[in-house]
Coordinates of C-alpha atoms in Angstrom, one line a residue:
M1190 CA 96.0 125.8 -41.3
L1191 CA 92.6 127.3 -40.5
E1192 CA 93.4 130.2 -42.8
F1193 CA 94.2 127.9 -45.6
L1194 CA 91.0 125.9 -45.1
S1195 CA 88.9 129.1 -44.8
T1196 CA 90.1 130.3 -48.2
N1197 CA 90.3 126.9 -50.0
L1198 CA 87.4 124.8 -48.6
L1199 CA 84.6 124.8 -51.2
W1200 CA 81.0 123.5 -51.0
W1201 CA 81.9 120.4 -53.1
H1202 CA 84.5 119.4 -50.5
W1203 CA 81.7 119.0 -48.0
M1204 CA 79.7 117.0 -50.5
A1205 CA 82.7 114.7 -51.2
F1206 CA 83.4 114.4 -47.4
G1207 CA 79.8 113.4 -46.9
L1208 CA 79.9 110.8 -49.7
I1209 CA 83.1 109.3 -48.3
L1210 CA 81.4 109.0 -44.9
L1211 CA 78.3 107.4 -46.4
T1212 CA 80.5 105.0 -48.4
L1213 CA 82.3 104.1 -45.2
E1214 CA 79.0 103.6 -43.5
M1215 CA 78.0 101.0 -46.1
F1216 CA 81.0 98.9 -45.0
S1217 CA 80.5 99.4 -41.2
G1218 CA 76.7 99.0 -40.8
T1219 CA 76.7 101.0 -37.5
F1220 CA 74.7 104.0 -38.7
L1221 CA 77.1 106.2 -36.8
M1222 CA 78.7 107.7 -39.9
L1223 CA 75.3 108.0 -41.6
G1224 CA 74.5 111.1 -39.5
L1225 CA 78.0 112.5 -40.1
G1226 CA 77.8 112.0 -43.8
V1227 CA 74.3 113.4 -44.2
S1228 CA 75.3 116.4 -42.1
A1229 CA 78.3 117.1 -44.3
I1230 CA 76.1 117.0 -47.4
V1231 CA 73.6 119.4 -45.8
V1232 CA 76.5 121.8 -45.0
G1233 CA 77.6 121.6 -48.6
V1234 CA 74.1 122.5 -49.8
I1235 CA 73.8 125.4 -47.3
E1236 CA 77.3 126.6 -48.4
V1237 CA 76.1 126.7 -52.0
L1238 CA 73.0 128.8 -51.1
F1239 CA 74.5 131.0 -48.4
P1240 CA 78.3 131.4 -48.4
M1241 CA 79.7 131.4 -44.8
T1242 CA 82.9 131.1 -42.8
L1243 CA 84.7 127.9 -41.9
E1244 CA 83.8 128.3 -38.3
I1245 CA 80.1 128.5 -39.0
Q1246 CA 80.3 125.5 -41.4
L1247 CA 82.0 123.4 -38.8
S1248 CA 79.5 124.5 -36.1
I1249 CA 76.6 123.6 -38.4
W1250 CA 78.2 120.2 -39.2
L1251 CA 78.8 119.4 -35.5
I1252 CA 75.3 120.4 -34.4
L1253 CA 73.7 118.5 -37.2
S1254 CA 75.9 115.5 -36.6
V1255 CA 75.0 115.4 -32.9
V1256 CA 71.3 115.9 -33.6
T1257 CA 71.1 113.1 -36.3
I1258 CA 73.0 110.6 -34.1
A1259 CA 70.8 111.4 -31.1
W1260 CA 67.7 111.1 -33.3
W1261 CA 69.0 107.7 -34.5
F1262 CA 69.5 106.3 -31.0
K1263 CA 66.2 107.6 -29.8
Y1264 CA 63.8 106.7 -32.6
M1265 CA 65.4 104.5 -35.2
R1266 CA 67.3 101.9 -33.2
D1267 CA 65.8 98.4 -33.5
N1268 CA 64.6 97.3 -30.1
A1269 CA 63.2 94.0 -31.4
V1270 CA 66.3 92.1 -30.2
E1271 CA 65.6 93.2 -26.7
K1272 CA 62.1 91.8 -26.8
T1273 CA 62.9 88.3 -28.0
G1274 CA 63.0 86.9 -24.5
Q1275 CA 66.6 85.7 -24.4
S1276 CA 67.4 86.5 -20.8
N1277 CA 65.0 89.4 -21.0
Y1278 CA 62.3 88.5 -18.5
T1279 CA 61.2 90.3 -15.4
L1280 CA 59.9 89.0 -12.1
E1281 CA 56.6 90.3 -13.2
T1282 CA 56.4 88.1 -16.3
Q1283 CA 53.0 86.4 -16.3
G1284 CA 51.8 83.0 -17.5
V1285 CA 49.2 80.3 -17.2
V1286 CA 49.5 77.0 -15.2
T1287 CA 49.3 74.0 -17.6
K1288 CA 49.9 71.3 -15.0
A1289 CA 48.6 71.9 -11.4
I1290 CA 51.1 72.8 -8.8
E1291 CA 50.8 71.6 -5.2
P1292 CA 52.6 73.6 -2.4
N1293 CA 56.3 73.0 -2.7
S1294 CA 55.8 70.6 -5.6
R1295 CA 56.4 70.9 -9.3
G1296 CA 54.0 71.7 -12.1
E1297 CA 54.2 73.4 -15.5
V1298 CA 53.6 77.0 -16.5
K1299 CA 53.4 78.5 -20.0
F1300 CA 54.5 82.2 -20.0
D1301 CA 53.1 84.9 -22.2
L1302 CA 56.6 86.0 -23.2
P1303 CA 59.7 83.8 -23.5
V1304 CA 61.8 83.4 -20.4
L1305 CA 65.4 82.6 -21.1
G1306 CA 64.4 81.5 -24.6
N1307 CA 61.5 79.2 -23.7
T1308 CA 57.8 79.8 -23.0
T1309 CA 57.0 76.5 -21.1
W1310 CA 58.8 75.8 -17.8
I1311 CA 58.7 73.5 -14.8
A1312 CA 57.6 75.6 -11.9
T1313 CA 57.2 75.4 -8.2
S1314 CA 55.0 77.4 -5.8
K1315 CA 54.4 77.8 -2.1
E1316 CA 50.7 77.7 -2.7
R1317 CA 48.3 75.4 -4.6
L1318 CA 47.8 76.6 -8.1
D1319 CA 45.1 74.9 -10.4
I1320 CA 45.3 74.5 -14.1
N1321 CA 44.6 77.8 -16.0
S1322 CA 45.5 79.9 -13.0
R1323 CA 47.3 83.2 -13.9
V1324 CA 50.7 83.4 -12.2
K1325 CA 53.8 85.6 -12.2
I1326 CA 57.5 84.8 -11.6
I1327 CA 58.8 85.2 -8.1
E1328 CA 62.3 83.8 -8.5
V1329 CA 64.4 81.8 -11.0
K1330 CA 66.4 79.0 -9.4
G1331 CA 68.6 77.5 -12.1
Q1332 CA 66.1 75.6 -14.3
L1333 CA 63.2 75.8 -11.9
I1334 CA 61.0 78.9 -11.7
E1335 CA 59.1 79.8 -8.6
V1336 CA 55.7 81.4 -9.3
A1337 CA 52.8 82.9 -7.3
S1338 CA 49.2 83.6 -8.2
L1339 CA 48.2 87.1 -9.4

């Protein structure tokens, strides 16, 4: 089989393979096959300029595919979804007290970033916090957030 491919695989086969992968990518939307398709087209172009063996062609295609996929996941992936605030808060999320909080009582805090999809929350504290005090999250207890001053 390898002998057959070595003698009969031409540059345009790589181009066609790349175009097929790019077409499949349009239907999947994952960007996984984009790297594979572009790599196949690049191998086809290199084969036109510098004829080489099948093993070298496959090696170049594999290396380029891995590099393009790694590049995609490192630099091009959209991280905006992770920064919307839907369950993406940390205990260091900061905010401002909008209704004073007495020790072990409830008040209101507006956070700089959304916490569980909302920026304004009923909060409690173990210390007195005046309006406009900067606070951070200590603990989330259901729909009540415990805060402390910075």
